[in-house]
Amino acid sequence: MKTDNWIKVSEILSDCLEVEGSKRQEYLSDLDLSPELREEVESYLALEVNVDGLMSLSAVEFSKDFFNEDGADSDSAVIGQSFGTYKVVSELGYGGMGAVYLATQTDGKFEQKVALKLLKREMNTAAIRRRFEQERNILASLEHPNIARLLNAGTTDDKIPYIVMEYVEGLPIDDYCHTNNLDINQRLDLFREVCSAVDFAHRNLIVHRDLKPTNILVNEDGTPKLLDFGISKILSEELAGAGSATVTNMGVMTPSYASPEQIQGKSVTTATDIYSLGVILYELLSGYRPFEKKGQDLKEIYKAIIETDPPLPSSLKADLSKEKLELWKTGSDENIQKSPSATNKSKIQTNPRSVISNPQLKGDLDNIILKALRKEPERRYSSAENLAEDIKRHLRGLPVTARPNTFSYRAEKFIKRNRAGVFAGIVLLLAIIGGIAATLSQARIAQAERAKAEKRFNDVRNLANSFLFELSPKIEKLPGSTEARKELVTLALEYLDSLSAEAGDDLELQRELAAAYEKVGNVQGDPLSPNLGDFEGAAKSFEKAFEIRQQLFEKDPNNLTAMSDMASSYGNISNIQRQLGTTEKVEEFFQKSLDLRKEMVKRLPNDFEARKNLAGAIRGKGLLNYSNAKYKEAVSDYNQAREIYEKLLIEQPENVEIAENRAFIFIDIGVSEGWDNDLDSAEKSLQKGLDLLISLNNQYPNDQGLQRSLMQAYNHRAASTIETEDYKKAVDEYSKSVEIAEKISNADPLNFRAKWDVVIMKRKYADALGFAGKGQEAVKTLDATLATAIGLSKEDPGNTRNLYEIATIQLKTAETHLELKNLEVALSIFQQARDNYQSAVNNDEKYRFAVRTVHLTTLSIADAYLALAEKRQDKDLYRKALENYQSALIGFTQMKTEGKLGKYDEKLFSEIDAGIKKVESRLGK
């Protein structure tokens, strides 16, 4: 039909279909139409008779009605014949120009099923032969794993051409999805393979023009195969001669899958196949073809294909009636090589169980499908590869090109890939990754675009810095934010190293890179914030930041920004080394950080940030003194930091970070006072800090940092309570710390630090249970906690602090067994604990806590040997007890000589002396 006739034909059809069937010819005669126009109208009216089956006919079935069925090459005449080495077994399908038969190769070497396509004798004209040869040439050029291969070609003795193709044993793609109950992702992956085959054909200048499920068979191993290039069109002018073009126009598409340009008789391009792919995807996911809801009204269907946008696939609901399901069950058992019209499937058009739940289609998939189904060919996907790529992006949770590339849409996609509670983090990650990617791209453009690229580069740098250093601290304390922060690490590390190559002599960009590496290190393993437990990775990131900052600082040592950054790097490396259990540079770098912070405040005495950083550095020095048993010095440091925090809080009373630091510094003070045996002062300081933190948590209940500080406060308060022998209260306070730790960990499963917090709090809770006389319950809790700790340590092998914690759990377990008089069990576990403590000391001889606990565990082993010796009256056991008492005495004496023994531990000497005297009396010394 000519394009300019369509509107008039459409109008006449519209009126004529309203007329009773028997009176239509009379109605047409009254219109006095031209012979050509009347013939066109009547051809469409004739189609109405078979409309039930029309919309599911294949091209072969549709075209067979234009030709006679008589001829020598009928089914009965051909079956059993041999063509070369191929013997025909049965008929698979037939059409206007020829038929397809199942054949077997009979050359004696091996048996192989093939599909043999034979031209009809009466169609054996020069023009048709050229068309047949063209099809052979098409197949010969399409070597692709998802396209049925051409195996051979030849002519019969009476010069009738035939071609031999790969025989595909499988189901049409829609049947395959139905039969195997494929989920939405499996269907999309299968469809992407089909797109690959179509794209390959297009790149070889071939348009299929009859894509539909029955031309896409899926074999048993799930591989789709594209069939039937019988009405393909060759795009190359070199290959398409006048004769072939004429015959090509005889090819008939399957109406349900035909594009608007095919219906209207316009030029066919690769966009035609894109449309058909869109129909197939529409059907695979929604269970309907685009205009199936129009019913059986041919006029409305043709009009809809040309003029009406299809409904959203997600808006359709499946017909899951028992009758429809039964029809599909019956139909699916038919020979899949035969036309669907030969089965019960002709009574229904789609597979009812292929329907995916509507919410899964909303958004991306709706837009992807509708883009492929655009009326205008130029508005569809430019290639099958682009269609497949958009589906891949959807499967990966990335933005798709079928939707406007707005910032809100990109943010929405990131939300779906991450947890709903971290919207700020989502915006941060998308802005950084998208912005930096755009920046890098702009930076590489040609010289003519350099000015524009540089402007874009700087704009994105500003945007990235804004999100990275303004929003990131706000999401850090949100429950469940570690997963989003992990995404930051995974993606940020990919572009940071690339961006570093662009830095060159741009000092500002180098400074920004160092800050970004520092941020990555914080997420990986900063011991002072929620982290992923990747301490080695954090150390590497902090080292990268340190190297950049050291170079910048050496170039301009009076630059205050470079000075502040350098102080930050010194502090980060000190913290991470302490976390890794290595103290080689801890004290040196802490002191360097503190010196730089003091210099900053000296130059900027009223600067809020400089004073806040100084308070943090002084607090860090206090922690070092506490770790080295210099408790009075630690208290002095903490009080200096407290005074600064209190002045800052007066200036900014709503600053939660300052309020938290000021509150927790009382806990730090109380802990050091307790170890210095100043229990009254410790009690007051701990209670003061606890009260302040409870108040802050009530004001900001969703602040994960505040929750952890409160957990630590209850922990230290409980430890102090044990010293007063109020064990019931200690159990209650430890119970609260465990509850908070579990709440934080459950809300943020990837937070490695939170997992260890649960382990440590449960270990201390069990310790309190033992003191409270609940030994069996304590042992049960300790055993479970030890198993968890060992599992966590496997995620970070070789970490000295993890080894120390496992040893401590073993120590507390052994002490509890000792209290329960399980002497042999206690002795065995004490020895395991001492071995682990000694391994920690071997890793780092300056790890004071490990050194102390080696001697403390040795003392406990001595007590266990003594108890067992008393029970058995065994002199060898008495001698082993004596050896361990003497070893513990030597160890603690050395610590006291080095000034590393606190007053709290001085009482141990009397315990050791009493044990030695008791053993010597038993040995008669």
Tab-separated table of C-alpha atoms in Angstrom, residues 53-331:
chain	number	residue	atom	x	y	z
A	53	GLY	CA	-5.292	-16.423	14.232
A	54	LEU	CA	-3.895	-13.563	12.204
A	55	MET	CA	-2.085	-11.756	14.978
A	56	SER	CA	-0.025	-14.814	15.893
A	57	LEU	CA	0.808	-16.051	12.380
A	58	SER	CA	4.409	-16.441	11.349
A	59	ALA	CA	5.640	-14.946	8.130
A	60	VAL	CA	5.743	-18.417	6.553
A	61	GLU	CA	2.140	-19.190	7.572
A	62	PHE	CA	0.921	-15.765	6.578
A	63	SER	CA	2.522	-15.867	3.143
A	64	LYS	CA	1.442	-19.391	2.216
A	65	ASP	CA	-2.091	-18.191	1.450
A	66	PHE	CA	-0.788	-16.154	-1.490
A	67	PHE	CA	0.324	-19.296	-3.348
A	68	ASN	CA	-1.157	-22.582	-4.518
A	69	GLU	CA	-0.403	-25.721	-2.530
A	70	ASP	CA	-0.326	-27.984	-5.559
A	71	GLY	CA	2.982	-29.164	-6.932
A	72	ALA	CA	5.422	-31.950	-7.054
A	73	ASP	CA	7.183	-30.871	-3.924
A	74	SER	CA	4.350	-31.784	-1.587
A	75	ASP	CA	4.971	-33.315	1.810
A	76	SER	CA	4.406	-36.910	0.693
A	77	ALA	CA	6.610	-36.506	-2.403
A	78	VAL	CA	9.640	-35.133	-0.547
A	79	ILE	CA	9.709	-37.170	2.681
A	80	GLY	CA	12.187	-40.010	2.329
A	81	GLN	CA	14.070	-38.363	-0.527
A	82	SER	CA	17.779	-37.652	-0.296
A	83	PHE	CA	19.416	-34.374	-1.241
A	84	GLY	CA	23.116	-34.925	-1.379
A	85	THR	CA	24.013	-36.570	1.923
A	86	TYR	CA	20.792	-35.406	3.595
A	87	LYS	CA	17.675	-37.567	3.873
A	88	VAL	CA	14.316	-35.908	4.576
A	89	VAL	CA	12.505	-37.280	7.642
A	90	SER	CA	9.478	-35.004	8.111
A	91	GLU	CA	8.107	-31.570	7.343
A	92	LEU	CA	8.751	-28.769	9.843
A	93	GLY	CA	6.980	-25.865	8.095
A	94	TYR	CA	6.072	-24.467	4.713
A	95	GLY	CA	5.278	-21.205	2.988
A	96	GLY	CA	4.834	-19.477	-0.325
A	97	MET	CA	8.293	-20.007	-1.769
A	98	GLY	CA	9.219	-23.317	-0.188
A	99	ALA	CA	9.160	-25.672	2.761
A	100	VAL	CA	11.448	-26.617	5.652
A	101	TYR	CA	12.081	-30.287	6.446
A	102	LEU	CA	13.752	-32.201	9.220
A	103	ALA	CA	16.550	-34.234	7.670
A	104	THR	CA	19.472	-36.361	8.765
A	105	GLN	CA	22.942	-36.458	7.351
A	106	THR	CA	23.712	-39.865	5.886
A	107	ASP	CA	27.367	-39.727	4.844
A	108	GLY	CA	28.262	-42.549	7.242
A	109	LYS	CA	30.720	-40.488	9.317
A	110	PHE	CA	28.259	-39.219	11.858
A	111	GLU	CA	24.547	-38.599	12.187
A	112	GLN	CA	23.290	-35.075	12.493
A	113	LYS	CA	19.818	-33.604	12.462
A	114	VAL	CA	19.481	-30.624	10.171
A	115	ALA	CA	16.783	-28.318	8.838
A	116	LEU	CA	16.618	-28.482	5.010
A	117	LYS	CA	14.885	-25.633	3.181
A	118	LEU	CA	13.742	-26.496	-0.360
A	119	LEU	CA	12.446	-24.042	-2.957
A	120	LYS	CA	9.070	-24.923	-4.462
A	121	ARG	CA	9.281	-26.192	-7.993
A	122	GLU	CA	6.765	-23.659	-9.324
A	123	MET	CA	8.729	-20.823	-7.658
A	124	ASN	CA	11.961	-21.794	-9.411
A	125	THR	CA	12.276	-18.607	-11.457
A	126	ALA	CA	15.396	-16.547	-11.954
A	127	ALA	CA	14.155	-13.809	-9.598
A	128	ILE	CA	13.114	-16.250	-6.874
A	129	ARG	CA	16.378	-18.156	-7.195
A	130	ARG	CA	18.253	-14.905	-6.681
A	131	ARG	CA	16.147	-14.327	-3.569
A	132	PHE	CA	16.853	-17.858	-2.363
A	133	GLU	CA	20.577	-17.407	-3.025
A	134	GLN	CA	20.423	-14.112	-1.174
A	135	GLU	CA	19.051	-15.904	1.862
A	136	ARG	CA	21.866	-18.426	1.593
A	137	ASN	CA	24.392	-15.576	1.419
A	138	ILE	CA	22.795	-13.947	4.427
A	139	LEU	CA	23.061	-17.102	6.511
A	140	ALA	CA	26.611	-17.736	5.346
A	141	SER	CA	27.656	-14.305	6.651
A	142	LEU	CA	26.070	-14.776	10.078
A	143	GLU	CA	28.475	-16.846	12.174
A	144	HIS	CA	27.220	-16.141	15.682
A	145	PRO	CA	26.537	-18.473	18.650
A	146	ASN	CA	22.953	-17.207	18.877
A	147	ILE	CA	22.080	-17.509	15.172
A	148	ALA	CA	21.198	-20.845	13.522
A	149	ARG	CA	24.154	-21.652	11.253
A	150	LEU	CA	24.179	-22.426	7.550
A	151	LEU	CA	25.704	-25.901	7.153
A	152	ASN	CA	25.468	-26.520	3.428
A	153	ALA	CA	23.702	-25.603	0.183
A	154	GLY	CA	23.097	-27.188	-3.184
A	155	THR	CA	20.610	-27.981	-5.948
A	156	THR	CA	18.546	-31.054	-6.731
A	157	ASP	CA	19.041	-33.071	-9.886
A	158	ASP	CA	16.382	-30.928	-11.562
A	159	LYS	CA	18.135	-27.702	-10.551
A	160	ILE	CA	15.926	-26.728	-7.572
A	161	PRO	CA	18.048	-24.983	-4.920
A	162	TYR	CA	18.061	-25.938	-1.247
A	163	ILE	CA	19.948	-24.875	1.847
A	164	VAL	CA	20.847	-26.877	4.943
A	165	MET	CA	20.739	-25.171	8.332
A	166	GLU	CA	21.473	-26.048	11.934
A	167	TYR	CA	18.453	-27.798	13.469
A	168	VAL	CA	17.522	-26.178	16.773
A	169	GLU	CA	15.782	-28.405	19.290
A	170	GLY	CA	14.211	-26.077	21.755
A	171	LEU	CA	11.243	-23.969	22.750
A	172	PRO	CA	10.201	-20.528	21.511
A	173	ILE	CA	11.578	-17.971	23.919
A	174	ASP	CA	8.179	-17.197	25.498
A	175	ASP	CA	7.421	-20.912	26.008
A	176	TYR	CA	10.884	-21.417	27.464
A	177	CYS	CA	10.406	-18.613	30.007
A	178	HIS	CA	6.990	-20.041	30.943
A	179	THR	CA	8.066	-23.671	31.166
A	180	ASN	CA	11.129	-22.892	33.286
A	181	ASN	CA	9.449	-20.216	35.437
A	182	LEU	CA	12.255	-17.733	34.756
A	183	ASP	CA	12.326	-14.710	37.001
A	184	ILE	CA	12.606	-11.190	35.653
A	185	ASN	CA	16.411	-11.029	35.735
A	186	GLN	CA	16.753	-14.385	33.980
A	187	ARG	CA	14.368	-13.226	31.240
A	188	LEU	CA	16.296	-10.028	30.782
A	189	ASP	CA	19.625	-11.874	30.558
A	190	LEU	CA	18.151	-14.246	27.957
A	191	PHE	CA	16.750	-11.317	25.971
A	192	ARG	CA	20.139	-9.581	25.995
A	193	GLU	CA	21.632	-12.608	24.222
A	194	VAL	CA	18.957	-12.219	21.540
A	195	CYS	CA	19.886	-8.547	21.195
A	196	SER	CA	23.511	-9.610	20.697
A	197	ALA	CA	22.506	-11.826	17.769
A	198	VAL	CA	20.341	-9.110	16.198
A	199	ASP	CA	23.102	-6.527	16.611
A	200	PHE	CA	25.539	-8.900	14.909
A	201	ALA	CA	23.165	-9.255	11.967
A	202	HIS	CA	22.755	-5.483	11.756
A	203	ARG	CA	26.518	-4.966	11.776
A	204	ASN	CA	26.624	-7.366	8.822
A	205	LEU	CA	24.064	-5.144	7.052
A	206	ILE	CA	21.152	-7.573	7.583
A	207	VAL	CA	17.697	-6.615	8.877
A	208	HIS	CA	15.652	-9.637	9.982
A	209	ARG	CA	12.203	-7.984	9.571
A	210	ASP	CA	10.309	-10.878	11.189
A	211	LEU	CA	11.495	-11.081	14.789
A	212	LYS	CA	9.036	-12.859	17.111
A	213	PRO	CA	9.131	-15.605	19.763
A	214	THR	CA	8.633	-18.489	17.286
A	215	ASN	CA	11.742	-17.346	15.424
A	216	ILE	CA	13.797	-17.403	18.640
A	217	LEU	CA	14.234	-20.934	19.970
A	218	VAL	CA	15.965	-21.682	23.286
A	219	ASN	CA	17.667	-25.056	23.602
A	220	GLU	CA	18.027	-27.212	26.708
A	221	ASP	CA	21.150	-25.455	27.959
A	222	GLY	CA	19.390	-22.076	27.805
A	223	THR	CA	21.047	-20.765	24.644
A	224	PRO	CA	18.714	-18.754	22.377
A	225	LYS	CA	19.008	-19.233	18.604
A	226	LEU	CA	17.691	-16.770	16.042
A	227	LEU	CA	15.954	-18.412	13.048
A	228	ASP	CA	14.305	-17.586	9.735
A	229	PHE	CA	16.089	-14.917	7.763
A	230	GLY	CA	13.732	-15.749	4.929
A	231	ILE	CA	12.386	-12.218	4.568
A	232	SER	CA	15.540	-10.421	5.664
A	233	LYS	CA	16.614	-7.331	3.858
A	234	ILE	CA	20.212	-6.674	2.837
A	235	LEU	CA	21.139	-3.057	3.526
A	236	SER	CA	24.234	-2.973	1.355
A	237	GLU	CA	23.549	-1.507	-2.081
A	238	GLU	CA	26.311	-3.687	-3.469
A	239	LEU	CA	24.410	-6.850	-2.532
A	240	ALA	CA	20.859	-5.736	-3.197
A	241	GLY	CA	20.125	-5.806	-6.896
A	242	ALA	CA	16.869	-4.861	-8.546
A	243	GLY	CA	15.645	-8.416	-8.733
A	244	SER	CA	16.299	-9.185	-5.130
A	245	ALA	CA	14.677	-5.983	-4.044
A	246	THR	CA	11.506	-6.925	-5.864
A	247	VAL	CA	11.331	-10.308	-4.235
A	248	THR	CA	12.197	-8.876	-0.869
A	249	ASN	CA	9.079	-6.794	-1.022
A	250	MET	CA	7.088	-10.039	-1.278
A	251	GLY	CA	8.220	-10.989	2.236
A	252	VAL	CA	5.412	-10.584	4.756
A	253	MET	CA	6.049	-9.582	8.347
A	254	THR	CA	4.035	-11.006	11.256
A	255	PRO	CA	1.515	-8.214	11.999
A	256	SER	CA	1.662	-8.420	15.825
A	257	TYR	CA	5.393	-7.742	15.799
A	258	ALA	CA	5.472	-5.387	12.819
A	259	SER	CA	6.619	-1.799	13.173
A	260	PRO	CA	4.514	1.179	12.070
A	261	GLU	CA	6.742	1.678	9.024
A	262	GLN	CA	6.173	-1.941	7.977
A	263	ILE	CA	2.401	-1.574	8.314
A	264	GLN	CA	2.534	1.582	6.209
A	265	GLY	CA	4.867	0.095	3.611
A	266	LYS	CA	7.662	2.543	4.337
A	267	SER	CA	11.383	1.895	4.114
A	268	VAL	CA	12.673	-0.798	6.476
A	269	THR	CA	15.851	-0.192	8.518
A	270	THR	CA	17.522	-1.691	11.581
A	271	ALA	CA	15.035	0.358	13.634
A	272	THR	CA	12.341	-2.044	12.417
A	273	ASP	CA	14.013	-4.930	14.247
A	274	ILE	CA	14.416	-2.734	17.350
A	275	TYR	CA	10.636	-2.250	17.368
A	276	SER	CA	10.029	-6.013	17.076
A	277	LEU	CA	12.495	-6.628	19.921
A	278	GLY	CA	10.486	-4.140	21.966
A	279	VAL	CA	7.288	-6.115	21.297
A	280	ILE	CA	8.988	-9.369	22.313
A	281	LEU	CA	10.341	-7.837	25.538
A	282	TYR	CA	6.928	-6.311	26.246
A	283	GLU	CA	5.366	-9.768	25.911
A	284	LEU	CA	8.037	-11.623	27.925
A	285	LEU	CA	7.638	-9.284	30.889
A	286	SER	CA	3.971	-8.284	30.880
A	287	GLY	CA	2.340	-11.363	29.354
A	288	TYR	CA	0.703	-9.321	26.588
A	289	ARG	CA	1.657	-7.847	23.257
A	290	PRO	CA	1.367	-4.062	23.136
A	291	PHE	CA	-2.093	-3.770	21.584
A	292	GLU	CA	-3.606	-7.074	22.640
A	293	LYS	CA	-6.069	-5.247	24.868
A	294	LYS	CA	-7.692	-3.917	21.671
A	295	GLY	CA	-9.319	-7.346	21.405
A	296	GLN	CA	-9.892	-8.811	17.933
A	297	ASP	CA	-10.794	-5.535	16.212
A	298	LEU	CA	-8.375	-5.491	13.279
A	299	LYS	CA	-9.156	-1.875	12.455
A	300	GLU	CA	-8.290	-0.768	15.971
A	301	ILE	CA	-5.108	-2.874	16.095
A	302	TYR	CA	-3.717	-1.472	12.845
A	303	LYS	CA	-4.679	2.022	13.855
A	304	ALA	CA	-3.071	1.553	17.271
A	305	ILE	CA	0.216	0.299	15.810
A	306	ILE	CA	0.463	3.435	13.672
A	307	GLU	CA	-1.114	6.090	15.861
A	308	THR	CA	-1.428	5.031	19.513
A	309	ASP	CA	1.220	4.687	22.184
A	310	PRO	CA	1.056	1.258	23.885
A	311	PRO	CA	0.027	1.094	27.548
A	312	LEU	CA	2.743	0.838	30.174
A	313	PRO	CA	3.680	-2.833	30.588
A	314	SER	CA	3.425	-2.404	34.356
A	315	SER	CA	-0.215	-1.301	34.010
A	316	LEU	CA	-1.371	-4.659	32.613
A	317	LYS	CA	-2.751	-7.443	34.767
A	318	ALA	CA	-2.416	-11.113	33.908
A	319	ASP	CA	-5.312	-13.356	32.976
A	320	LEU	CA	-4.538	-16.314	35.194
A	321	SER	CA	-7.846	-18.112	34.661
A	322	LYS	CA	-7.828	-21.885	34.923
A	323	GLU	CA	-8.998	-22.184	31.318
A	324	LYS	CA	-6.159	-20.051	29.990
A	325	LEU	CA	-3.525	-21.882	31.985
A	326	GLU	CA	-4.883	-25.225	30.779
A	327	LEU	CA	-4.791	-24.066	27.151
A	328	TRP	CA	-1.139	-23.139	27.563
A	329	LYS	CA	-0.351	-26.433	29.242
A	330	THR	CA	-1.919	-28.286	26.313
A	331	GLY	CA	-0.340	-26.079	23.668
